PDB file of C-alpha atoms and ligand atoms in Angstrom:
ATOM      1  CA  MET A   1     -16.406 -18.598  -6.156  1.00 56.00           C
ATOM      2  CA  ASN A   2     -14.882 -17.420  -2.695  1.00 70.00           C
ATOM      3  CA  LYS A   3     -12.952 -13.888  -2.424  1.00 76.00           C
ATOM      4  CA  MET A   4      -9.687 -15.225  -2.900  1.00 77.00           C
ATOM      5  CA  ALA A   5     -10.455 -17.084  -6.218  1.00 80.00           C
ATOM      6  CA  ALA A   6     -11.675 -13.645  -7.332  1.00 93.00           C
ATOM      7  CA  CYS A   7      -9.104 -11.873  -6.390  1.00 98.00           C
ATOM      8  CA  ILE A   8      -7.651  -9.968  -9.066  1.00 98.00           C
ATOM      9  CA  PHE A   9      -4.184  -9.795  -7.344  1.00 98.00           C
ATOM     10  CA  CYS A  10      -4.074 -13.347  -6.256  1.00 98.00           C
ATOM     11  CA  LYS A  11      -4.727 -14.064 -10.116  1.00 98.00           C
ATOM     12  CA  ILE A  12      -1.619 -11.894 -10.534  1.00 98.00           C
ATOM     13  CA  ILE A  13       0.593 -13.575  -8.122  1.00 98.00           C
ATOM     14  CA  LYS A  14      -0.507 -17.262 -10.062  1.00 97.00           C
ATOM     15  CA  GLY A  15       0.487 -15.649 -13.186  1.00 97.00           C
ATOM     16  CA  GLU A  16      -3.302 -15.906 -14.391  1.00 97.00           C
ATOM     17  CA  ILE A  17      -3.333 -12.508 -15.165  1.00 96.00           C
ATOM     18  CA  PRO A  18      -0.127 -11.090 -16.705  1.00 98.00           C
ATOM     19  CA  SER A  19       1.863  -8.273 -15.097  1.00 98.00           C
ATOM     20  CA  PHE A  20       5.085  -6.499 -14.938  1.00 98.00           C
ATOM     21  CA  LYS A  21       6.698  -8.478 -11.872  1.00 98.00           C
ATOM     22  CA  LEU A  22       9.607  -6.348 -10.686  1.00 98.00           C
ATOM     23  CA  PHE A  23      10.556  -8.353  -7.851  1.00 98.00           C
ATOM     24  CA  GLU A  24       9.569 -11.671  -6.663  1.00 98.00           C
ATOM     25  CA  SER A  25      10.150 -13.732  -3.502  1.00 97.00           C
ATOM     26  CA  ASP A  26       8.112 -16.574  -1.329  1.00 96.00           C
ATOM     27  CA  LYS A  27       6.181 -13.570   0.620  1.00 97.00           C
ATOM     28  CA  VAL A  28       6.182 -10.582  -1.524  1.00 98.00           C
ATOM     29  CA  LEU A  29       5.409  -9.643  -5.297  1.00 98.00           C
ATOM     30  CA  ALA A  30       6.118  -6.280  -6.776  1.00 98.00           C
ATOM     31  CA  PHE A  31       4.914  -5.043 -10.171  1.00 98.00           C
ATOM     32  CA  LEU A  32       3.912  -1.977 -12.179  1.00 98.00           C
ATOM     33  CA  ASP A  33       0.631  -0.243 -11.534  1.00 98.00           C
ATOM     34  CA  ILE A  34      -1.404  -0.479 -14.731  1.00 98.00           C
ATOM     35  CA  GLN A  35      -3.011   2.901 -14.606  1.00 98.00           C
ATOM     36  CA  PRO A  36      -0.314   4.761 -12.897  1.00 98.00           C
ATOM     37  CA  LEU A  37      -0.370   8.379 -11.380  1.00 98.00           C
ATOM     38  CA  SER A  38       3.538   8.694 -12.796  1.00 98.00           C
ATOM     39  CA  ARG A  39       6.116   7.406 -14.626  1.00 98.00           C
ATOM     40  CA  GLY A  40       7.332   4.193 -12.198  1.00 98.00           C
ATOM     41  CA  HIS A  41       4.283   3.673 -10.171  1.00 98.00           C
ATOM     42  CA  ALA A  42       4.336   0.441  -8.561  1.00 98.00           C
ATOM     43  CA  LEU A  43       2.825  -2.026  -6.226  1.00 98.00           C
ATOM     44  CA  VAL A  44       4.002  -4.231  -3.318  1.00 98.00           C
ATOM     45  CA  ILE A  45       1.428  -6.739  -1.886  1.00 98.00           C
ATOM     46  CA  PRO A  46       2.158  -9.626   0.433  1.00 98.00           C
ATOM     47  CA  LYS A  47       1.531 -13.199  -1.215  1.00 98.00           C
ATOM     48  CA  HIS A  48      -0.595 -13.916   1.767  1.00 97.00           C
ATOM     49  CA  HIS A  49      -4.449 -12.947   0.829  1.00 97.00           C
ATOM     50  CA  GLY A  50      -5.736 -10.178   3.207  1.00 97.00           C
ATOM     51  CA  VAL A  51      -8.103  -7.091   2.175  1.00 98.00           C
ATOM     52  CA  LYS A  52      -6.483  -4.888   5.085  1.00 98.00           C
ATOM     53  CA  LEU A  53      -3.296  -4.581   6.747  1.00 98.00           C
ATOM     54  CA  THR A  54      -4.612  -5.665  10.046  1.00 97.00           C
ATOM     55  CA  ASP A  55      -5.526  -8.752   8.003  1.00 97.00           C
ATOM     56  CA  ILE A  56      -1.846  -9.797   7.121  1.00 97.00           C
ATOM     57  CA  PRO A  57       0.055 -12.105   9.279  1.00 96.00           C
ATOM     58  CA  ASP A  58       3.731 -10.262  10.457  1.00 96.00           C
ATOM     59  CA  ASP A  59       5.849 -12.373   8.659  1.00 95.00           C
ATOM     60  CA  SER A  60       4.097 -11.624   5.366  1.00 95.00           C
ATOM     61  CA  LEU A  61       4.835  -7.993   5.859  1.00 94.00           C
ATOM     62  CA  ALA A  62       8.199  -8.583   7.030  1.00 90.00           C
ATOM     63  CA  ASP A  63      10.192  -7.649   3.532  1.00 94.00           C
ATOM     64  CA  ILE A  64       7.729  -5.159   2.185  1.00 98.00           C
ATOM     65  CA  LEU A  65       9.592  -2.188   3.210  1.00 97.00           C
ATOM     66  CA  GLN A  66      12.819  -3.163   1.794  1.00 98.00           C
ATOM     67  CA  VAL A  67      11.126  -3.996  -1.722  1.00 98.00           C
ATOM     68  CA  LEU A  68       9.485  -0.430  -1.475  1.00 98.00           C
ATOM     69  CA  LYS A  69      13.157   1.226  -1.035  1.00 98.00           C
ATOM     70  CA  LYS A  70      14.260  -0.974  -3.940  1.00 98.00           C
ATOM     71  CA  ILE A  71      11.830   0.320  -6.157  1.00 98.00           C
ATOM     72  CA  ALA A  72      12.219   3.912  -4.984  1.00 98.00           C
ATOM     73  CA  ILE A  73      16.263   3.363  -5.918  1.00 98.00           C
ATOM     74  CA  ALA A  74      15.327   1.717  -9.142  1.00 98.00           C
ATOM     75  CA  THR A  75      12.939   4.517 -10.511  1.00 98.00           C
ATOM     76  CA  GLY A  76      15.768   7.237  -9.537  1.00 98.00           C
ATOM     77  CA  ALA A  77      12.940   9.378  -8.155  1.00 98.00           C
ATOM     78  CA  GLU A  78      13.856  12.173  -6.115  1.00 98.00           C
ATOM     79  CA  ASN A  79      10.516  12.973  -4.567  1.00 98.00           C
ATOM     80  CA  TYR A  80       8.148   9.968  -3.829  1.00 98.00           C
ATOM     81  CA  ASN A  81       5.189   8.770  -1.757  1.00 98.00           C
ATOM     82  CA  VAL A  82       4.258   5.560  -0.306  1.00 98.00           C
ATOM     83  CA  LEU A  83       0.616   4.770  -0.031  1.00 98.00           C
ATOM     84  CA  GLN A  84      -1.689   1.989   1.309  1.00 98.00           C
ATOM     85  CA  ASN A  85      -5.277   2.668   1.151  1.00 98.00           C
ATOM     86  CA  ASN A  86      -7.339   0.463   3.341  1.00 98.00           C
ATOM     87  CA  GLY A  87     -11.395   0.545   2.919  1.00 98.00           C
ATOM     88  CA  ARG A  88     -13.470   2.049   0.319  1.00 98.00           C
ATOM     89  CA  LEU A  89     -13.978   5.728   2.477  1.00 98.00           C
ATOM     90  CA  ALA A  90     -10.022   5.445   2.234  1.00 98.00           C
ATOM     91  CA  HIS A  91     -10.002   5.037  -1.807  1.00 97.00           C
ATOM     92  CA  GLN A  92      -9.082   0.849  -1.705  1.00 98.00           C
ATOM     93  CA  GLU A  93     -10.418  -0.191  -4.794  1.00 98.00           C
ATOM     94  CA  VAL A  94      -8.793  -3.435  -4.950  1.00 98.00           C
ATOM     95  CA  ASP A  95      -9.368  -5.771  -1.720  1.00 98.00           C
ATOM     96  CA  HIS A  96      -5.904  -7.049  -1.648  1.00 98.00           C
ATOM     97  CA  VAL A  97      -3.347  -5.388   0.710  1.00 98.00           C
ATOM     98  CA  HIS A  98      -0.797  -3.674  -1.425  1.00 98.00           C
ATOM     99  CA  PHE A  99       1.459  -0.865  -0.947  1.00 98.00           C
ATOM    100  CA  HIS A 100       1.970   1.983  -3.713  1.00 98.00           C
ATOM    101  CA  LEU A 101       5.371   3.604  -4.505  1.00 98.00           C
ATOM    102  CA  ILE A 102       4.614   6.598  -6.497  1.00 98.00           C
ATOM    103  CA  PRO A 103       7.274   8.905  -7.846  1.00 98.00           C
ATOM    104  CA  LYS A 104       6.199  12.496  -7.588  1.00 98.00           C
ATOM    105  CA  PRO A 105       7.936  14.116 -10.537  1.00 98.00           C
ATOM    106  CA  ASN A 106       6.266  17.716 -10.436  1.00 98.00           C
ATOM    107  CA  THR A 107       3.454  19.367  -8.853  1.00 97.00           C
ATOM    108  CA  THR A 108       0.584  17.467 -11.575  1.00 97.00           C
ATOM    109  CA  GLU A 109       1.970  14.091 -11.617  1.00 98.00           C
ATOM    110  CA  GLY A 110       2.197  11.481  -8.974  1.00 98.00           C
ATOM    111  CA  LEU A 111      -0.022  11.497  -5.463  1.00 98.00           C
ATOM    112  CA  GLY A 112      -2.199  14.610  -4.863  1.00 97.00           C
ATOM    113  CA  ILE A 113      -3.041  14.732  -1.205  1.00 94.00           C
ATOM    114  CA  GLY A 114      -5.849  16.529   0.819  1.00 94.00           C
ATOM    115  CA  TRP A 115      -4.408  17.380   4.300  1.00 95.00           C
ATOM    116  CA  PRO A 116      -7.276  18.604   6.198  1.00 95.00           C
ATOM    117  CA  ALA A 117      -5.222  19.068   9.546  1.00 96.00           C
ATOM    118  CA  GLN A 118      -7.152  20.122  12.363  1.00 94.00           C
ATOM    119  CA  LYS A 119      -6.785  22.000  15.767  1.00 95.00           C
ATOM    120  CA  MET A 120      -6.298  19.562  18.626  1.00 93.00           C
ATOM    121  CA  ASP A 121      -7.012  20.537  22.249  1.00 95.00           C
ATOM    122  CA  MET A 122      -3.716  18.952  24.169  1.00 97.00           C
ATOM    123  CA  ASP A 123      -5.887  17.699  27.013  1.00 97.00           C
ATOM    124  CA  GLU A 124      -7.785  15.678  24.012  1.00 96.00           C
ATOM    125  CA  LEU A 125      -4.821  14.553  22.472  1.00 97.00           C
ATOM    126  CA  LYS A 126      -3.233  13.183  26.032  1.00 97.00           C
ATOM    127  CA  LYS A 127      -6.425  11.244  26.578  1.00 97.00           C
ATOM    128  CA  LEU A 128      -6.220   9.670  23.084  1.00 97.00           C
ATOM    129  CA  TYR A 129      -2.725   8.901  23.831  1.00 97.00           C
ATOM    130  CA  GLU A 130      -3.538   7.121  26.848  1.00 98.00           C
ATOM    131  CA  THR A 131      -6.524   5.315  25.125  1.00 98.00           C
ATOM    132  CA  LEU A 132      -4.006   4.300  22.661  1.00 98.00           C
ATOM    133  CA  LYS A 133      -0.991   3.338  24.680  1.00 97.00           C
ATOM    134  CA  ALA A 134      -3.243   1.195  26.901  1.00 98.00           C
ATOM    135  CA  LYS A 135      -4.256  -1.162  23.820  1.00 98.00           C
ATOM    136  CA  MET A 136      -0.640  -1.283  22.144  1.00 97.00           C
TER     137      MET A 136
HETATM  138  P1  5GP B   1      -6.215   1.321  -4.287  1.00 93.54           P
HETATM  139  O1  5GP B   1      -7.056   2.392  -4.921  1.00 93.54           O
HETATM  140  O2  5GP B   1      -6.976   0.103  -4.302  1.00 93.54           O
HETATM  141  O3  5GP B   1      -5.561   1.399  -3.168  1.00 93.54           O
HETATM  142  O4  5GP B   1      -5.484   0.935  -5.993  1.00 93.54           O
HETATM  143  C1  5GP B   1      -5.251  -0.190  -6.543  1.00 93.54           C
HETATM  144  C2  5GP B   1      -4.316  -0.128  -7.774  1.00 93.54           C
HETATM  145  O5  5GP B   1      -4.404  -1.221  -8.391  1.00 93.54           O
HETATM  146  C3  5GP B   1      -5.028   1.276  -8.715  1.00 93.54           C
HETATM  147  O6  5GP B   1      -3.696   2.115  -8.729  1.00 93.54           O
HETATM  148  C4  5GP B   1      -4.950   0.544  -9.763  1.00 93.54           C
HETATM  149  O7  5GP B   1      -4.422   1.074 -11.100  1.00 93.54           O
HETATM  150  C5  5GP B   1      -3.899  -0.867  -9.955  1.00 93.54           C
HETATM  151  N1  5GP B   1      -4.824  -2.014 -10.395  1.00 93.54           N
HETATM  152  C6  5GP B   1      -5.908  -2.560 -10.530  1.00 93.54           C
HETATM  153  N2  5GP B   1      -6.261  -3.239 -11.786  1.00 93.54           N
HETATM  154  C7  5GP B   1      -5.124  -3.753 -11.703  1.00 93.54           C
HETATM  155  C8  5GP B   1      -4.383  -4.684 -12.610  1.00 93.54           C
HETATM  156  O8  5GP B   1      -4.955  -5.743 -13.172  1.00 93.54           O
HETATM  157  N3  5GP B   1      -3.104  -4.888 -12.856  1.00 93.54           N
HETATM  158  C9  5GP B   1      -2.378  -3.941 -12.792  1.00 93.54           C
HETATM  159  N4  5GP B   1      -1.071  -3.886 -12.410  1.00 93.54           N
HETATM  160  N5  5GP B   1      -2.866  -2.982 -11.603  1.00 93.54           N
HETATM  161  C10 5GP B   1      -4.074  -2.905 -11.272  1.00 93.54           C
HETATM  162 ZN1   ZN B   2      -5.807 -11.708  -3.084  1.00 93.54          ZN
END
């Protein structure tokens, strides 16, 4: 079986695994997360199978922010996070690109974030900027 055939989110797209679908278009599907971090936690995925953001063609990504916005409005959440993990080290568990919409109703529910900000030397930052800018 190839990776796409085994993919749990491809199975959800095909209706082989049930889900609570919130939105569907030819390119995008949104559904409730089965193990939510908070009430209303939802996932928005491109129908195109790819593991990481960089594997997805631009036209399959185009509608995703609008769908996240629709869900954010529908939940009525005042505070919420949009999260998209790429790779095991970055907490990706399902290898089909997905964007989380996670309401943050209080300090304990929703997304908890570690934010280990580092001191940065301005010359270093400028060098980094020039390297990246040249590749954009
Ligand atoms: P990741 O850690 O890969 O960014 O998040 C994967 C998410 O997919 C988790 O929040 C998990 O609860 C959700 N998930 C995994 N399997 C299923 C499933 O079969 N159905 C639904 N609706 N969500 C799932
Ligand atoms: Zn897939």
